[in-house]
Coordinates of C-alpha atoms in Angstrom, one line a residue:
M1168 CA -6.9 45.9 21.2
S1169 CA -10.1 44.2 21.9
D1170 CA -13.3 46.3 22.5
I1171 CA -14.6 43.2 25.0
R1172 CA -15.1 44.6 28.4
E1173 CA -13.3 42.1 30.6
D1174 CA -15.1 41.1 33.9
E1175 CA -13.9 43.0 36.7
G1176 CA -12.4 41.5 40.1
S1177 CA -11.1 37.8 40.4
G1178 CA -13.9 36.5 42.4
S1179 CA -14.0 35.2 46.1
I1180 CA -14.2 31.6 47.5
D1181 CA -17.4 29.8 46.6
P1182 CA -19.5 30.5 50.0
K1183 CA -21.4 27.2 49.4
S1184 CA -18.0 25.3 49.0
D1185 CA -16.8 22.7 51.6
P1186 CA -13.8 23.8 53.6
Q1187 CA -12.6 20.2 53.6
Y1188 CA -12.2 20.6 49.9
I1189 CA -10.0 22.5 48.1
Q1190 CA -11.3 26.0 47.9
F1191 CA -11.9 27.6 44.3
K1192 CA -12.6 31.2 43.9
C1193 CA -15.7 32.1 41.8
L1194 CA -18.0 35.2 40.8
P1195 CA -21.1 35.8 43.0
P1196 CA -24.3 34.6 41.9
G1197 CA -26.8 37.0 40.0
G1198 CA -24.7 37.8 37.4
A1199 CA -22.3 36.3 34.7
L1200 CA -22.7 32.4 34.4
N1201 CA -19.2 31.6 33.9
R1202 CA -18.6 31.5 37.5
W1203 CA -15.6 29.2 37.7
S1204 CA -14.3 29.4 34.3
H1205 CA -13.6 33.2 34.7
M1206 CA -10.8 32.8 36.6
I1207 CA -8.9 31.1 33.8
T1208 CA -10.6 33.2 31.1
R1209 CA -10.4 36.5 32.6
E1210 CA -7.5 39.2 31.1
H1211 CA -4.5 37.1 30.3
D1212 CA -3.8 35.8 33.8
F1213 CA -3.8 32.2 32.4
P1214 CA -2.7 32.3 28.4
G1215 CA -1.9 28.9 28.4
A1216 CA -5.0 27.7 29.6
Q1217 CA -6.9 30.1 27.1
A1218 CA -4.5 28.8 24.3
M1219 CA -5.4 25.4 25.0
L1220 CA -9.0 26.1 25.3
Y1221 CA -9.1 27.6 21.9
G1222 CA -7.4 24.8 20.2
S1223 CA -10.1 22.6 21.8
G1224 CA -12.7 24.5 19.7
V1225 CA -13.6 28.0 21.8
P1226 CA -14.5 29.9 18.5
N1227 CA -13.9 33.3 19.4
E1228 CA -12.8 35.8 22.2
Q1229 CA -16.6 36.6 23.3
M1230 CA -17.1 33.1 24.2
M1231 CA -14.1 33.0 25.6
K1232 CA -14.6 35.6 28.2
H1233 CA -18.3 35.3 28.7
A1234 CA -19.3 32.0 27.8
P1235 CA -20.0 29.5 30.8
Q1236 CA -18.4 25.9 30.4
I1237 CA -20.4 22.7 31.3
G1238 CA -18.7 19.4 31.4
V1239 CA -21.2 16.6 30.1
A1240 CA -19.9 13.5 31.9
T1241 CA -21.2 10.4 30.0
V1242 CA -20.6 6.9 32.1
W1243 CA -20.3 5.3 28.6
W1244 CA -18.4 2.5 27.2
E1245 CA -19.2 -0.5 25.0
G1246 CA -19.8 -4.0 25.7
N1247 CA -22.9 -3.2 28.1
P1248 CA -26.2 -2.4 27.5
C1249 CA -26.6 -0.2 30.3
N1250 CA -24.2 2.0 28.9
T1251 CA -23.4 1.5 25.3
H1252 CA -26.0 4.2 24.1
L1253 CA -24.4 7.2 26.6
L1254 CA -22.1 8.5 24.2
D1255 CA -25.0 9.6 22.0
F1256 CA -27.2 10.9 24.8
G1257 CA -23.9 13.3 25.4
K1258 CA -24.0 14.5 22.2
I1259 CA -27.7 15.6 22.3
V1260 CA -26.9 17.5 25.4
K1261 CA -23.9 18.8 24.1
K1262 CA -25.9 20.6 21.3
S1263 CA -28.7 21.6 23.7
I1264 CA -26.0 23.4 25.8
E1265 CA -24.8 25.3 22.6
K1266 CA -28.1 26.5 21.8
Q1267 CA -28.0 28.1 24.8
K1268 CA -24.7 30.0 23.9
M1269 CA -22.6 28.1 26.2
L1270 CA -19.4 25.8 25.9
A1271 CA -20.0 22.0 26.2
W1272 CA -17.2 20.0 27.2
Q1273 CA -18.0 15.9 26.9
Y1274 CA -15.9 13.3 28.6
N1275 CA -16.3 9.8 29.9
A1276 CA -16.0 8.3 33.2
V1277 CA -15.3 4.4 33.6
G1278 CA -17.4 2.1 35.0
V1279 CA -18.3 -1.9 35.3
S1280 CA -21.1 -3.9 34.2
D1281 CA -22.1 -6.0 37.1
A1282 CA -24.0 -8.5 35.2
I1283 CA -20.8 -9.5 33.0
T1284 CA -18.8 -9.5 36.1
M1285 CA -21.5 -11.3 38.5
G1286 CA -19.8 -14.5 39.9
G1287 CA -16.1 -14.0 38.8
E1288 CA -13.2 -12.1 40.0
G1289 CA -14.3 -9.4 38.1
M1290 CA -17.2 -8.3 40.2
R1291 CA -14.8 -7.0 42.9
F1292 CA -14.0 -4.1 40.7
S1293 CA -17.8 -3.0 40.7
L1294 CA -18.3 -1.3 43.8
Q1295 CA -15.2 0.7 44.0
S1296 CA -16.0 2.0 40.6
R1297 CA -18.8 4.0 42.0
D1298 CA -16.0 5.9 44.3
L1299 CA -13.8 5.8 40.7
I1300 CA -16.6 7.5 39.2
A1301 CA -16.9 10.3 41.5
D1302 CA -13.4 10.6 41.7
S1303 CA -13.1 11.4 37.9
I1304 CA -15.9 13.7 37.8
E1305 CA -14.8 15.8 40.6
T1306 CA -11.5 15.8 39.3
V1307 CA -12.4 17.0 35.8
T1308 CA -15.2 19.4 37.1
C1309 CA -12.5 21.0 39.5
A1310 CA -9.5 21.1 37.5
Q1311 CA -11.0 22.3 34.3
H1312 CA -13.0 24.9 36.2
H1313 CA -16.2 23.8 34.9
D1314 CA -19.2 25.9 35.6
A1315 CA -21.7 23.0 36.0
N1316 CA -21.9 19.5 35.1
I1317 CA -24.4 17.3 33.5
A1318 CA -24.1 13.6 34.2
I1319 CA -25.4 10.7 32.4
P1320 CA -25.1 7.3 34.3
G1321 CA -26.5 4.0 33.0
C1322 CA -25.5 1.0 35.4
D1323 CA -26.0 0.3 39.2
K1324 CA -22.9 2.3 40.7
N1325 CA -23.0 4.7 37.9
M1326 CA -26.0 6.7 39.5
P1327 CA -24.5 7.0 43.1
G1328 CA -21.1 7.9 41.6
V1329 CA -22.2 10.8 39.5
V1330 CA -24.1 12.2 42.7
M1331 CA -21.2 11.7 45.2
A1332 CA -19.3 13.7 42.7
A1333 CA -22.2 16.4 42.4
A1334 CA -21.8 16.7 46.6
R1335 CA -18.1 17.3 46.1
H1336 CA -17.7 19.8 43.7
N1337 CA -21.1 21.2 44.4
R1338 CA -21.4 23.1 41.3
P1339 CA -24.9 23.4 39.5
F1340 CA -25.7 20.0 38.3
I1341 CA -28.5 17.5 36.8
M1342 CA -28.5 13.9 36.1
I1343 CA -29.9 12.4 33.2
Y1344 CA -30.6 8.6 33.7
G1345 CA -29.4 6.2 30.6
G1346 CA -33.1 4.2 31.2
T1347 CA -34.3 1.0 31.2
I1348 CA -33.9 -1.8 28.6
R1349 CA -37.0 -3.6 27.1
K1350 CA -38.1 -6.8 28.1
G1351 CA -36.8 -10.0 26.5
H1352 CA -38.7 -12.9 25.9
S1353 CA -37.7 -16.6 25.6
N1354 CA -39.3 -19.1 22.8
L1355 CA -38.6 -22.2 24.6
L1356 CA -40.0 -21.0 28.3
E1357 CA -42.6 -18.8 26.3
K1358 CA -42.5 -16.1 28.6
E1359 CA -41.0 -12.8 29.4
I1360 CA -37.4 -12.8 30.7
N1361 CA -34.6 -10.4 31.9
I1362 CA -31.1 -10.5 32.9
S1363 CA -32.1 -12.2 36.5
T1364 CA -33.5 -15.3 34.6
C1365 CA -30.3 -16.2 33.4
Y1366 CA -29.2 -16.7 36.8
E1367 CA -31.8 -18.4 38.4
A1368 CA -31.9 -20.9 35.2
S1369 CA -28.5 -21.5 36.0
G1370 CA -29.5 -23.0 39.4
A1371 CA -32.6 -24.7 37.8
Y1372 CA -30.0 -26.4 35.0
A1373 CA -27.7 -27.7 37.7
Y1374 CA -30.5 -29.2 39.7
D1375 CA -32.1 -30.3 36.7
R1376 CA -35.5 -28.2 36.7
L1377 CA -34.6 -26.4 33.4
H1378 CA -37.3 -27.3 30.7
A1379 CA -38.7 -25.9 27.9
K1380 CA -42.5 -25.2 28.2
T1381 CA -43.7 -27.5 25.3
D1382 CA -42.2 -30.8 24.4
P1383 CA -39.2 -30.7 26.7
G1384 CA -36.0 -32.5 26.0
S1385 CA -36.8 -32.9 22.4
Q1386 CA -34.7 -32.1 19.4
G1387 CA -33.7 -27.8 20.0
R1388 CA -36.0 -27.9 23.0
T1389 CA -33.1 -29.5 25.6
P1390 CA -32.4 -27.9 28.9
S1391 CA -29.0 -26.6 27.2
D1392 CA -31.0 -25.2 24.0
V1393 CA -33.2 -23.5 26.8
M1394 CA -30.0 -21.8 28.2
T1395 CA -29.2 -20.8 25.0
D1396 CA -32.3 -19.1 24.1
I1397 CA -32.3 -17.3 27.5
E1398 CA -28.6 -16.0 27.1
R1399 CA -29.5 -14.8 23.5
H1400 CA -32.9 -12.8 24.1
A1401 CA -32.6 -11.9 28.1
C1402 CA -31.2 -8.6 27.1
P1403 CA -32.5 -7.1 23.6
G1404 CA -30.9 -3.7 23.5
A1405 CA -29.6 -1.0 25.1
G1406 CA -30.9 0.2 28.6
A1407 CA -30.4 -0.9 32.3
C1408 CA -31.6 -4.2 33.8
G1409 CA -35.3 -3.9 33.6
G1410 CA -36.3 -4.7 37.0
M1411 CA -36.8 -2.9 40.6
Y1412 CA -33.1 -3.8 40.6
T1413 CA -29.9 -1.2 41.8
A1414 CA -30.0 0.8 38.8
N1415 CA -33.7 1.6 38.6
T1416 CA -33.7 1.6 42.3
M1417 CA -31.0 4.6 42.3
A1418 CA -32.6 6.3 39.5
T1419 CA -36.2 6.6 41.0
A1420 CA -34.9 7.7 44.2
I1421 CA -32.7 10.3 42.9
E1422 CA -35.7 11.6 40.8
A1423 CA -37.8 11.7 44.0
M1424 CA -34.7 13.8 45.5
G1425 CA -35.0 16.2 43.0
L1426 CA -31.8 15.7 41.0
T1427 CA -33.5 14.9 37.4
L1428 CA -36.2 16.0 35.1
P1429 CA -39.4 14.2 35.9
G1430 CA -39.5 11.0 34.1
S1431 CA -36.0 10.6 34.1
S1432 CA -36.1 7.4 35.8
S1433 CA -38.9 5.8 34.0
Y1434 CA -38.3 6.7 30.0
P1435 CA -37.1 3.6 28.4
A1436 CA -33.6 3.8 27.1
L1437 CA -34.5 4.1 23.5
S1438 CA -37.7 6.1 23.8
P1439 CA -38.4 9.3 22.1
E1440 CA -39.1 10.7 25.6
K1441 CA -35.4 9.9 26.6
A1442 CA -34.1 11.9 23.7
R1443 CA -36.5 14.5 24.2
E1444 CA -35.0 14.6 28.2
C1445 CA -31.6 15.4 26.4
E1446 CA -32.7 18.0 24.8
R1447 CA -33.9 19.8 27.1
A1448 CA -30.9 19.7 29.5
G1449 CA -29.1 22.8 28.2
E1450 CA -32.1 24.8 29.1
V1451 CA -32.4 23.3 32.6
I1452 CA -28.7 23.9 33.8
R1453 CA -29.1 27.2 32.5
T1454 CA -32.0 27.5 35.2
T1455 CA -29.9 26.1 37.7
M1456 CA -27.1 28.3 37.2
E1457 CA -29.4 31.4 37.3
K1458 CA -30.6 30.3 40.4
D1459 CA -27.9 29.0 42.0
I1460 CA -29.3 25.8 42.6
R1461 CA -26.7 24.0 44.1
P1462 CA -26.5 19.8 44.6
R1463 CA -26.3 20.2 48.3
D1464 CA -29.3 22.6 48.4
L1465 CA -31.3 19.5 47.3
I1466 CA -29.6 16.7 48.8
T1467 CA -30.9 17.0 52.2
K1468 CA -32.6 14.9 54.9
E1469 CA -36.0 15.9 53.4
S1470 CA -35.0 14.6 50.2
F1471 CA -33.7 11.6 51.4
E1472 CA -37.0 10.9 53.1
N1473 CA -38.4 10.7 49.9
A1474 CA -35.7 8.6 48.3
L1475 CA -36.2 6.0 51.0
V1476 CA -39.9 6.3 51.0
I1477 CA -39.9 5.5 47.0
T1478 CA -37.7 2.7 47.4
M1479 CA -39.9 1.1 50.1
I1480 CA -42.7 1.6 48.0
L1481 CA -41.2 -0.3 44.7
G1482 CA -39.3 -2.6 46.6
G1483 CA -36.0 -1.5 45.6
S1484 CA -32.4 -2.8 46.0
T1485 CA -30.6 -3.2 49.4
N1486 CA -27.7 -1.7 47.5
G1487 CA -29.8 1.4 47.6
V1488 CA -29.2 1.5 51.6
L1489 CA -25.0 1.3 50.7
H1490 CA -25.3 4.0 48.0
F1491 CA -27.6 6.5 50.1
L1492 CA -25.5 6.4 53.3
A1493 CA -22.4 7.0 51.1
I1494 CA -24.2 10.2 49.3
A1495 CA -25.2 11.6 52.6
N1496 CA -21.7 10.9 54.3
T1497 CA -20.2 12.9 51.1
A1498 CA -22.9 15.8 51.4
E1499 CA -22.6 15.8 55.4
V1500 CA -26.2 15.0 55.8
P1501 CA -26.8 12.8 58.8
L1502 CA -28.2 9.5 57.8
S1503 CA -28.0 6.2 59.7
L1504 CA -29.3 2.8 59.3
D1505 CA -31.6 4.0 61.8
D1506 CA -33.2 6.3 59.5
I1507 CA -33.8 3.5 57.0
Q1508 CA -35.6 1.4 59.7
R1509 CA -37.9 4.0 60.6
V1510 CA -38.8 5.0 57.1
S1511 CA -39.1 1.0 56.6
D1512 CA -41.2 0.7 59.2
K1513 CA -44.0 3.4 58.5
T1514 CA -43.7 2.7 54.8
P1515 CA -45.7 -0.2 52.8
F1516 CA -44.5 -2.2 49.9
L1517 CA -47.0 -1.7 46.8
A1518 CA -45.3 -2.6 43.5
D1519 CA -45.5 -6.0 41.8
L1520 CA -42.1 -5.2 40.3
A1521 CA -39.3 -8.0 39.7
P1522 CA -37.4 -9.2 41.1
S1523 CA -40.0 -10.4 43.5
G1524 CA -43.1 -9.6 41.1
K1525 CA -44.0 -9.6 37.6
Y1526 CA -43.6 -6.4 36.0
Y1527 CA -40.9 -4.4 34.9
M1528 CA -39.7 -0.9 34.5
E1529 CA -41.2 -0.7 31.3
D1530 CA -44.5 -1.8 32.3
L1531 CA -44.2 1.2 34.9
Y1532 CA -43.4 3.6 32.2
K1533 CA -46.7 2.7 30.4
I1534 CA -49.0 3.6 33.3
G1535 CA -47.2 6.9 33.6
G1536 CA -43.9 6.2 35.0
T1537 CA -42.2 7.5 38.5
P1538 CA -43.9 10.7 37.9
S1539 CA -47.3 9.5 38.3
V1540 CA -46.1 7.2 41.6
L1541 CA -45.0 10.7 43.0
K1542 CA -47.9 12.4 42.4
M1543 CA -50.0 9.3 44.1
L1544 CA -47.5 9.3 46.9
I1545 CA -47.6 13.4 47.6
A1546 CA -51.3 13.0 47.5
A1547 CA -51.2 10.4 50.0
G1548 CA -49.0 12.3 52.4
L1549 CA -46.0 9.9 52.0
I1550 CA -43.7 12.0 49.7
N1551 CA -42.8 15.3 50.5
G1552 CA -43.8 17.2 47.5
N1553 CA -42.2 20.9 48.7
I1554 CA -38.9 20.0 48.4
P1555 CA -36.6 21.9 45.9
T1556 CA -35.4 20.3 42.3
V1557 CA -33.2 21.1 39.7
T1558 CA -35.9 22.9 37.3
G1559 CA -36.5 25.5 40.0
R1560 CA -39.9 24.2 40.7
T1561 CA -41.0 22.1 43.9
L1562 CA -41.6 18.2 43.2
A1563 CA -45.2 18.7 43.5
E1564 CA -44.8 21.4 40.6
N1565 CA -43.0 19.0 38.7
V1566 CA -45.7 16.3 39.0
A1567 CA -48.8 18.4 38.9
D1568 CA -49.6 17.9 35.4
W1569 CA -48.7 14.3 34.9
P1570 CA -51.6 11.9 34.5
S1571 CA -52.8 10.1 37.6
L1572 CA -52.5 5.9 37.6
P1573 CA -55.0 4.3 35.6
P1574 CA -57.6 3.0 38.5
D1575 CA -57.7 -0.7 36.4
Q1576 CA -53.6 -0.8 36.6
K1577 CA -52.4 -3.8 38.5
L1578 CA -48.6 -2.8 39.2
I1579 CA -48.8 -0.6 42.1
R1580 CA -51.5 -1.7 44.8
P1581 CA -53.4 0.3 46.6
L1582 CA -52.3 1.9 50.1
S1583 CA -55.3 0.1 51.4
D1584 CA -54.4 -3.2 50.1
P1585 CA -50.5 -3.4 50.0
I1586 CA -48.1 -6.6 49.2
K1587 CA -46.5 -5.9 52.6
E1588 CA -47.6 -3.1 55.5
S1589 CA -44.0 -2.2 55.8
G1590 CA -41.1 -2.0 54.0
H1591 CA -39.2 -4.8 52.6
I1592 CA -35.8 -3.7 53.7
R1593 CA -35.0 -4.4 57.2
I1594 CA -31.9 -3.5 59.3
L1595 CA -30.9 -6.2 61.6
R1596 CA -28.6 -6.2 64.5
G1597 CA -27.8 -8.7 67.0
N1598 CA -24.5 -10.5 68.2
F1599 CA -24.0 -11.8 64.8
A1600 CA -24.1 -8.4 63.4
P1601 CA -23.4 -5.6 66.2
E1602 CA -23.2 -3.0 64.0
G1603 CA -26.0 -3.7 61.5
A1604 CA -26.9 -5.9 58.7
V1605 CA -29.1 -5.4 55.8
A1606 CA -32.0 -7.7 55.0
K1607 CA -34.3 -7.9 51.8
I1608 CA -37.6 -9.6 53.0
T1609 CA -40.9 -9.0 51.1
G1610 CA -42.6 -11.2 53.3
K1611 CA -43.2 -14.0 50.5
E1612 CA -40.3 -16.1 52.0
G1613 CA -41.7 -16.1 55.6
L1614 CA -40.6 -13.2 58.4
S1615 CA -38.2 -15.4 60.3
F1616 CA -35.8 -18.1 59.6
T1617 CA -33.6 -20.3 61.6
G1618 CA -31.1 -22.7 60.3
K1619 CA -27.9 -24.4 61.3
A1620 CA -24.8 -22.4 59.7
R1621 CA -22.8 -23.7 56.7
V1622 CA -19.8 -21.7 56.1
F1623 CA -17.7 -20.4 53.2
N1624 CA -15.0 -18.5 53.2
K1625 CA -15.8 -17.1 49.6
E1626 CA -18.3 -16.8 47.1
N1627 CA -16.7 -19.0 44.8
E1628 CA -16.7 -21.8 47.2
L1629 CA -20.8 -21.4 47.5
N1630 CA -21.0 -21.7 43.7
M1631 CA -18.8 -24.7 43.6
A1632 CA -21.1 -26.2 46.1
L1633 CA -24.0 -25.1 44.1
N1634 CA -22.6 -26.0 40.8
R1635 CA -21.9 -29.5 42.1
G1636 CA -25.4 -29.9 43.8
E1637 CA -24.3 -30.4 47.1
I1638 CA -26.5 -28.0 49.0
P1639 CA -29.2 -30.6 50.0
R1640 CA -33.0 -29.8 50.5
G1641 CA -35.0 -30.6 53.7
E1642 CA -33.2 -29.1 56.7
N1643 CA -33.1 -25.6 57.2
L1644 CA -29.6 -24.0 56.4
V1645 CA -28.0 -20.8 56.7
L1646 CA -25.6 -20.3 54.3
I1647 CA -22.9 -17.9 55.4
V1648 CA -20.3 -16.1 52.8
R1649 CA -17.7 -14.4 54.4
Y1650 CA -14.4 -12.4 53.8
E1651 CA -16.1 -10.7 50.9
G1652 CA -16.8 -7.2 52.6
P1653 CA -15.8 -4.0 51.4
R1654 CA -11.7 -4.3 52.7
G1655 CA -12.0 -8.3 52.7
G1656 CA -13.3 -9.0 49.4
P1657 CA -11.7 -6.7 48.4
G1658 CA -14.5 -4.9 47.0
M1659 CA -17.7 -6.1 48.5
P1660 CA -18.9 -7.9 45.4
E1661 CA -22.4 -8.7 44.7
Q1662 CA -23.7 -12.4 45.1
L1663 CA -26.5 -12.8 42.7
K1664 CA -25.0 -16.0 41.1
A1665 CA -25.7 -18.0 44.0
S1666 CA -29.2 -16.5 45.5
A1667 CA -30.4 -16.8 41.7
A1668 CA -29.1 -20.4 41.3
I1669 CA -30.7 -21.2 45.0
M1670 CA -34.3 -19.5 43.6
G1671 CA -33.6 -21.4 40.4
A1672 CA -33.1 -24.6 42.2
G1673 CA -36.0 -24.5 44.3
L1674 CA -34.3 -24.6 47.6
N1675 CA -36.9 -23.0 49.9
N1676 CA -34.8 -24.3 52.9
I1677 CA -32.0 -22.1 52.4
A1678 CA -31.2 -18.4 53.9
L1679 CA -28.0 -16.4 52.7
V1680 CA -26.0 -14.2 54.7
T1681 CA -22.8 -12.4 53.8
D1682 CA -20.6 -9.5 54.6
G1683 CA -20.8 -8.8 51.0
R1684 CA -23.4 -7.6 48.9
Y1685 CA -26.4 -8.7 47.0
S1686 CA -27.7 -7.8 43.5
G1687 CA -30.9 -5.9 43.2
A1688 CA -31.9 -8.8 41.4
S1689 CA -31.5 -11.0 44.2
H1690 CA -34.4 -12.3 46.0
G1691 CA -35.2 -14.8 48.9
F1692 CA -34.5 -14.9 52.3
I1693 CA -31.1 -12.6 52.1
V1694 CA -29.1 -10.8 54.7
G1695 CA -26.0 -8.5 53.4
H1696 CA -23.7 -5.8 54.4
V1697 CA -22.8 -7.8 57.8
T1698 CA -20.8 -5.4 59.8
P1699 CA -18.4 -5.5 60.9
E1700 CA -16.7 -7.4 58.1
A1701 CA -15.2 -11.1 58.5
A1702 CA -11.9 -9.2 57.5
R1703 CA -12.0 -6.7 60.5
G1704 CA -12.5 -9.7 63.3
G1705 CA -16.7 -9.4 63.1
P1706 CA -18.6 -12.2 64.8
I1707 CA -19.3 -13.5 61.4
A1708 CA -15.6 -14.2 61.4
L1709 CA -15.9 -16.6 64.3
V1710 CA -19.0 -18.5 63.2
R1711 CA -18.8 -22.3 62.5
D1712 CA -20.5 -25.2 60.6
G1713 CA -23.4 -26.3 62.8
D1714 CA -24.0 -23.1 64.4
T1715 CA -27.7 -22.1 64.9
I1716 CA -28.5 -18.6 63.1
L1717 CA -31.7 -17.1 64.0
I1718 CA -33.1 -13.9 61.6
D1719 CA -36.2 -12.5 62.7
A1720 CA -37.3 -9.7 60.6
V1721 CA -40.3 -9.0 62.9
Q1722 CA -37.6 -7.8 65.7
N1723 CA -35.0 -6.9 63.4
R1724 CA -32.4 -9.3 64.9
I1725 CA -29.6 -11.8 63.6
D1726 CA -28.2 -13.8 66.3
I1727 CA -26.0 -16.9 67.1
V1728 CA -28.1 -18.5 69.5
N1729 CA -26.4 -21.8 70.7
V1730 CA -23.0 -20.3 71.3
T1731 CA -21.9 -18.2 74.5
V1732 CA -20.2 -15.4 74.7
E1733 CA -17.2 -17.0 76.3
E1734 CA -17.1 -19.5 73.6
L1735 CA -16.9 -16.7 71.0
E1736 CA -14.5 -15.3 72.9
E1737 CA -12.1 -18.5 72.9
R1738 CA -12.7 -18.9 69.1
R1739 CA -11.5 -15.2 68.6
K1740 CA -8.2 -16.0 70.3
D1741 CA -7.7 -18.4 67.5
W1742 CA -8.6 -16.2 64.6
K1743 CA -6.1 -14.4 62.8
P1744 CA -6.6 -11.5 60.0
P1745 CA -6.7 -12.5 56.5
V1746 CA -3.5 -12.1 54.6
P1747 CA -4.8 -9.2 52.0
R1748 CA -5.5 -11.0 48.5
A1749 CA -4.8 -7.8 46.6
R1750 CA -1.1 -6.1 47.7
R1751 CA -1.0 -3.8 44.5
G1752 CA -3.1 -2.0 42.1
V1753 CA -6.5 -0.5 42.7
L1754 CA -8.1 -3.0 44.7
A1755 CA -5.2 -2.8 47.1
K1756 CA -5.7 0.8 47.5
Y1757 CA -9.4 0.4 47.8
A1758 CA -8.9 -1.9 50.7
R1759 CA -6.6 0.2 52.4
L1760 CA -9.2 3.1 52.4
V1761 CA -12.5 2.0 52.4
G1762 CA -15.0 2.4 55.3
D1763 CA -17.2 0.1 56.5
A1764 CA -20.9 -0.6 55.1
S1765 CA -22.7 0.7 57.7
H1766 CA -21.6 4.3 56.4
G1767 CA -21.6 3.6 52.7
A1768 CA -18.4 2.0 52.1
V1769 CA -16.5 5.4 51.3
T1770 CA -12.9 6.1 50.7
D1771 CA -12.4 9.6 51.1
Q1772 CA -12.2 10.0 54.9
W1773 CA -9.2 10.5 56.8
E1774 CA -8.7 7.5 59.6
D1775 CA -9.2 10.1 62.6
D1776 CA -12.5 11.4 61.0
V1777 CA -15.5 10.1 62.8
A1778 CA -17.3 7.7 60.7
A1779 CA -20.7 9.4 60.3
P1780 CA -21.3 12.7 59.1
K1781 CA -22.0 15.0 61.7

């Protein structure tokens, strides 16, 4: 007989769990840390489970009965720089957990490379991968009775996916961002480049505007040679795309919410600091378990305010809007498009970061990184430093010892001299988008735009027109790409290929509007997330070539201005819902389940639920 004392009692339903989910029993806080795994390792209630765990590597009965079990979820796969290195980080994290005398179980979630799929049918799988990641981590955490979760994401949809999973299972959690890529360099353009350069160069190439800086056109320096040079050098190694695109937008926002260690969002992927962050993970997850710090304790209206402020300050991606709404929806935090506009109205745009600026996350890291920015914003009263974090300390305490931004740095403008006095993200409404649309307007392209509509029923139609050089200069045009929303796409694909090609071609007479999405690397006069989407019969489905569209980022309006209500109703009589493109498979399932973009495009709500969290 063993002399190991068995824990008494079988626990009770976790008081911090959401009754909308399957309920699990656990031990009360303040005692043993194997609060959930205890249910399958105590006594001999689940002998098969214990046999399988011994077979998986549990070394002895002492560890079986008393060691907490931590899931280490890496969003790892090869073939994408954002994710290719994450398995190695997971191994470091696993060792750090084992040093704490706890059990660590590594597993992977799937992912999609936005840059690889951009402009093709594969991009339709990107947004749904966010929810698939959330589904997979929730599945493993709950089914395996894990006591905590450490998630290591890298690419755009990874970050909201792992946080949505945390809000679902609501067990102790920390996120470790995979880190940013280094900057690339083009020998023929003789300048720094990154992934976005590839897409803008494509437009320049199509419109005969791509040339080597020195001796253009000579042998080895033709436009085709320049394209090859860019393709070869834009991504010099592991790490997420280097500008203030979606990955870095979400990572900085999640750090401002207190869900990561300080510095996680700005450490480059291959930096020594990133490896040391992984080495600290075991110690930090133990702290969250001992203090019973849960994701929903940290995912609050106050922390979302921080996320929105840092996004506006740094010039983050419009995709952040979609993901913040999805995380809030999952965590039952009241957050709406109106909140996003409210924060944008009061928050200046300060960062000269790509895509609209000249610097990259690697440059921000060199001047102190995200913690130094947060320290400045806390001192200025723009960020709430009193929110709790995964470290057990407040956000202000986490960054107190961090260096201040150097006085001579040029990346973050002073509050007295912003790039724009209010945020670059604008929530537009009007007869074109009654339930909202999201615009990214830095001010460099102006604050209003009026033009004639040219309508494309799919993204590839616009891409082909651009490739053939069919979009003219001169007259203002509003290029409308529809039937690319969450349901209609299906999958709400990003349209960086078109937006970047227009910038590269120098077509300054163009605004882009879609019920799909734009990449974090997109810039120019762009409006996405139009709701209701065309596939649901929104007004965007009724627009015709030649209609006049007015976009006003001051009044936050988007309207069809030369068409009467009666005319739109007549057009509606002729409109028929499109036949779904995907009838089977994951995208068919997604199209049937997904909600609208103005509430985060989530997939796990019953039809009779209210669209927004109460």
